[in-house]
Coordinates of C-alpha atoms in Angstrom, one line a residue:
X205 CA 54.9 -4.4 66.6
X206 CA 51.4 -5.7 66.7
X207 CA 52.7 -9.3 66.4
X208 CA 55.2 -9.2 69.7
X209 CA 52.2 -7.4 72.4
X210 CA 53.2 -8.5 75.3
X211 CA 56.5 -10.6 74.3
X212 CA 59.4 -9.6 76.0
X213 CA 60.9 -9.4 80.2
X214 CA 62.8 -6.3 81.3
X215 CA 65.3 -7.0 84.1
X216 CA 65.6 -4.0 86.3
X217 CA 68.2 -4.2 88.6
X218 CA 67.4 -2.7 92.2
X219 CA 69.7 -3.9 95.3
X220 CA 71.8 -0.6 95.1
X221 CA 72.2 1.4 97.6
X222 CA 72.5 5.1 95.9
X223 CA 75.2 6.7 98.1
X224 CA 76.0 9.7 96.1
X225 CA 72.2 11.2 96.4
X226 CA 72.4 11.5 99.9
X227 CA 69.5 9.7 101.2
X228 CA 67.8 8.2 104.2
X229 CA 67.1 5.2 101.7
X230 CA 68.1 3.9 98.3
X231 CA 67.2 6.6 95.3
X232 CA 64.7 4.0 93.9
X233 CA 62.9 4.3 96.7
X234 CA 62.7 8.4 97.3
X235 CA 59.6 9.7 95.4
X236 CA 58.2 11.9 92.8
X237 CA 55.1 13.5 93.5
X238 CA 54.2 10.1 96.3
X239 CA 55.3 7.6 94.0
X240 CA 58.8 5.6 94.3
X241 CA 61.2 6.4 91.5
X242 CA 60.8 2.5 90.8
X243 CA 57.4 2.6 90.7
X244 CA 57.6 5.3 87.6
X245 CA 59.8 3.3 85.8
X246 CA 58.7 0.1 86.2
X247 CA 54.8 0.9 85.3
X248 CA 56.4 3.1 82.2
X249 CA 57.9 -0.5 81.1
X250 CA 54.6 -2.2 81.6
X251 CA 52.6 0.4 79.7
X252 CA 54.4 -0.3 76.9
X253 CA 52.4 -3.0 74.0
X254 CA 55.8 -5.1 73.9
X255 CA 56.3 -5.4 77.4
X256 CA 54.7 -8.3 79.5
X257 CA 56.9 -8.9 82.1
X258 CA 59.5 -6.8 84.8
X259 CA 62.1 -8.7 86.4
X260 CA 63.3 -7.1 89.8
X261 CA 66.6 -7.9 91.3
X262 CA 66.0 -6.3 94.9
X263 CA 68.4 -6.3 97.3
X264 CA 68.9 -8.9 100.4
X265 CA 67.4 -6.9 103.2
X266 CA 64.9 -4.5 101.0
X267 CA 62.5 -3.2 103.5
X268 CA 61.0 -0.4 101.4
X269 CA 59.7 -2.9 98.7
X270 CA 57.2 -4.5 100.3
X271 CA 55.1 -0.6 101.1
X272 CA 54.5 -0.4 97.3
X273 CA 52.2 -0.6 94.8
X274 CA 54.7 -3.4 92.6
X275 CA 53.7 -5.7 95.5
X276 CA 51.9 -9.0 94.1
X277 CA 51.8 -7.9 90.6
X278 CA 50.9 -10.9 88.1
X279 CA 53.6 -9.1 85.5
X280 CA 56.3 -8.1 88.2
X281 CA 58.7 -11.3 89.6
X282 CA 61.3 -9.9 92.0
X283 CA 65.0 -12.1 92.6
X284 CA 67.7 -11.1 95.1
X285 CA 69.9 -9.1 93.7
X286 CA 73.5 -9.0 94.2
X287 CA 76.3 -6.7 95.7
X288 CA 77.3 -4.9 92.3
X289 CA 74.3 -3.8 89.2
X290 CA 76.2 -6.8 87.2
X291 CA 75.3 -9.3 89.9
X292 CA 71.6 -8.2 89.9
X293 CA 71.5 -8.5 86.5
X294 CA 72.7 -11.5 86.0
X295 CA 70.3 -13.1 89.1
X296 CA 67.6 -11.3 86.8
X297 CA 68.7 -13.7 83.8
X298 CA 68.7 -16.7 85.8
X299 CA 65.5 -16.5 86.6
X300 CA 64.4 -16.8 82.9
X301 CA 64.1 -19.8 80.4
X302 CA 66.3 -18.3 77.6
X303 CA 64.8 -21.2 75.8
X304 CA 61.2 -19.9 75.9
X305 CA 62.6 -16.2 75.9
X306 CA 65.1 -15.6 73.4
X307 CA 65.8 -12.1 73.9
X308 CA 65.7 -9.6 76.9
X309 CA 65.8 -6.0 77.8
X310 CA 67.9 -4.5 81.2
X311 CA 66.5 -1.4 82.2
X312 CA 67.9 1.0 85.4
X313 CA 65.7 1.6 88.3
X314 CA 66.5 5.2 88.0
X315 CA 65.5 5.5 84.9
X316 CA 61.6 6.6 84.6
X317 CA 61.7 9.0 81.9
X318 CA 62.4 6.3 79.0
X319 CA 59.7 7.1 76.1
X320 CA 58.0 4.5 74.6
X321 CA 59.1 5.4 71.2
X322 CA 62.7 5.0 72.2
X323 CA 61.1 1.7 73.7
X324 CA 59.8 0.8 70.5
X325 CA 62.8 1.9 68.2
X326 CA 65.7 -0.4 70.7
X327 CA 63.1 -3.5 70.1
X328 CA 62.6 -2.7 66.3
X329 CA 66.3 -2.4 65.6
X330 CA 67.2 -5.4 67.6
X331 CA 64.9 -7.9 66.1
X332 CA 65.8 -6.4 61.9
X333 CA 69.4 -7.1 62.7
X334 CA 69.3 -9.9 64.9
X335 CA 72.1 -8.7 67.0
X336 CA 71.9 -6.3 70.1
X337 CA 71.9 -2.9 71.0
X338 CA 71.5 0.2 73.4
X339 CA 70.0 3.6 73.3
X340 CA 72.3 6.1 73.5
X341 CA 72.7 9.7 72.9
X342 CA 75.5 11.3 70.5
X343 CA 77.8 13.5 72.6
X344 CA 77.5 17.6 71.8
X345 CA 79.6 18.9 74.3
X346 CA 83.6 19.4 73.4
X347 CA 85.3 16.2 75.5
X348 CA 88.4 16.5 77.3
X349 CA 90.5 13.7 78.6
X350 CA 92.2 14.3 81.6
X351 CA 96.0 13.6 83.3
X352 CA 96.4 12.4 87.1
X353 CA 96.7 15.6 88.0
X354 CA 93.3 16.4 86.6
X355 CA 94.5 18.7 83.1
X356 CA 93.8 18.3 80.2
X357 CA 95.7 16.3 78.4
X358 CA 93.6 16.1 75.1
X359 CA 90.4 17.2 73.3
X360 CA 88.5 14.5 72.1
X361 CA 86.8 13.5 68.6
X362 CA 82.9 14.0 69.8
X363 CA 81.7 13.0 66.5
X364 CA 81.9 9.1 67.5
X365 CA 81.2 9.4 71.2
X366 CA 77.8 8.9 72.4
X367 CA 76.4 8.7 76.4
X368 CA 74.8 4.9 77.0
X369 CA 71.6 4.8 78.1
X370 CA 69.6 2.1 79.2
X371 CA 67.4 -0.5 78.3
X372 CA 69.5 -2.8 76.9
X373 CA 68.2 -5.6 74.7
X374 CA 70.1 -9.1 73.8
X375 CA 69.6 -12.5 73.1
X376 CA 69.3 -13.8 76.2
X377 CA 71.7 -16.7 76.4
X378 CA 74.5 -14.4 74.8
X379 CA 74.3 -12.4 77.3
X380 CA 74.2 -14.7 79.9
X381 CA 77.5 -16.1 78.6
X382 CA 79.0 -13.0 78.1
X383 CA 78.3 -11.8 81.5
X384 CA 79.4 -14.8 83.3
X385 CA 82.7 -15.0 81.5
X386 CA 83.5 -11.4 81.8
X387 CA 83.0 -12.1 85.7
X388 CA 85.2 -15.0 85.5
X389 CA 88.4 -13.1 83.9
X390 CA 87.5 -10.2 86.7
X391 CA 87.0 -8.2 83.7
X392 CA 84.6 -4.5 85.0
X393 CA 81.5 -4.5 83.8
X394 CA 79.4 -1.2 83.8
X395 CA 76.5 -1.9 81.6
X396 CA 75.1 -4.7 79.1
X397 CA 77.2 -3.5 76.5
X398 CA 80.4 -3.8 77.8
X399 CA 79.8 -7.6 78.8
X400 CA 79.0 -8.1 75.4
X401 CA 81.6 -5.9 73.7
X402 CA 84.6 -8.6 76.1
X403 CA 82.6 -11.2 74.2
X404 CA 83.0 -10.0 70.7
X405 CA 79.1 -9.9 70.3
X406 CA 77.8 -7.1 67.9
X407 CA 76.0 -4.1 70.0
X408 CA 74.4 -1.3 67.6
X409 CA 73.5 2.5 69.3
X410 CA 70.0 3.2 68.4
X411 CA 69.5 6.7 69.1
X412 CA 67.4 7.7 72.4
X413 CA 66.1 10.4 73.9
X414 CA 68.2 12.8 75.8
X415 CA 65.6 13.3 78.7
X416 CA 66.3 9.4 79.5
X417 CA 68.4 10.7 82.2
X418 CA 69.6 8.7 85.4
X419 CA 69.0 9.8 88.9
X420 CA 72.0 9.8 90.5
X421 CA 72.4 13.3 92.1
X422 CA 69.8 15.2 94.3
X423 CA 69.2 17.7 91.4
X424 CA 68.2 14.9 89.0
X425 CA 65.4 14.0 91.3
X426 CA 63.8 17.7 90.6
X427 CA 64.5 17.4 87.1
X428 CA 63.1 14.4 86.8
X429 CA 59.9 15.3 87.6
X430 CA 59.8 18.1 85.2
X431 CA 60.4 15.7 82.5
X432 CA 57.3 13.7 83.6
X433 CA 55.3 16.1 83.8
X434 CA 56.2 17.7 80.6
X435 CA 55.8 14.2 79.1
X436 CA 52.5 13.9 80.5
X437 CA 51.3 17.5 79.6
X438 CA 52.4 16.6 76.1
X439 CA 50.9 12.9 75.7
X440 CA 47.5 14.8 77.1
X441 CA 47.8 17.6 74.5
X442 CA 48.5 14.7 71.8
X443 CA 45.1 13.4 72.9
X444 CA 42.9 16.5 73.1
X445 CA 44.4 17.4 69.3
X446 CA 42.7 14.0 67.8

């Protein structure tokens, strides 16, 4: 790793509105012990050796942006974001000189657990097989697909399932093209991967930690901050051992 310090740009898209947690505001914006979920995650992205550079996508009329502490940055750009995550993301890519910056990583706002090892592992992968990839986590609970009426109507094979997690990383102009072309043929894009996968474009799991979770519902914002703490309790025990 010691030959990429400070090499790549995360994109983090961050113009969405978080309906399901309820809110006053967008989710990036409630806090963990005073500071914004997006401040966690994006200063967890810029801690890490690899990582130079954060790419916001914020949205149109963001007024809680401007209160905190990712204002002025020299390693933080922000774009306006669009009205779906793809549309952000893709405002994020724009932005960069795919020429100069061959690959990138997308990362979710509400995502401030990621470990840096898991950081380190995506990047690592990615560059030895010069193709793409996620972190993800294998699936351990039984899966059951479902009719319109909401029965089951199968069990599912969990031993090739796994949950996708975020960052992403690809070569930046693939996944330009891929983006923009799924858009075009009005084809649904949830994540990175999927773009990519319409494309035909190779996109390895690399196996990530489970406590990468997303905050979507009002309990994850609790549990959330028991993972940071624990992580933080753990890097300072790490430190007093050596």
């Amino acid at each position: 790793m010691s030959n990429l310090l400070g090499h790549f740009t995360v994109v983090v898209p961050a113009a969405g509105v978080g309906k399901r947690m309820r809110s006053s505001c967008p989710k990036q914006y409630l806090t963990i012990e005073n500071i914004t979920i997006l401040e966690h995650t994006v200063q967890r992205l810029l801690s890490h050796e690899a990582i130079s550079h954060v790419i916001i996508a914020l949205g149109e009329n963001d007024e809680y942006f401007p209160s905190t502490s990712l204002v002025n940055h020299k390693n933080i750009t922000c774009v306006t974001g669009g009205k779906e995550r793809v549309d952000s993301v893709l405002a994020g890519l724009k932005y960069l000189d795919a020429g100069q910056e061959q690959w990138v990583l997308v990362h979710d706002a509400a995502r401030p657990c990621v470990r840096h090892q898991d950081l380190t592992r995506l990047i690592n992968y990615c560059l030895k097989n010069d193709h793409g990839g996620l972190l993800a986590s294998p699936v351990r609970d039984t899966m059951k697909q479902a009719n319109t009426e909401q029965l089951v109507a199968s069990s599912l094979d969990r031993s090739q399932m796994w949950h996708a997690l975020t960052p992403q990383m690809y070569k930046t102009l693939e996944l330009t093209a891929a983006i923009t072309a799924a858009l075009a043929k009005g084809i649904s894009i949830t994540d990175e991967s999927s773009a990519m996968e319409a494309s035909g474009f190779a996109s390895g799991l690399v196996n990530g930690s489970s406590d990468n979770i997303k905050i979507t519902q009002p309990e994850d914002l609790f549990l959330a901050e028991f993972i940071l703490n624990q992580q933080k309790n753990n890097l300072q025990s790490e430190v007093v051992c050596e």
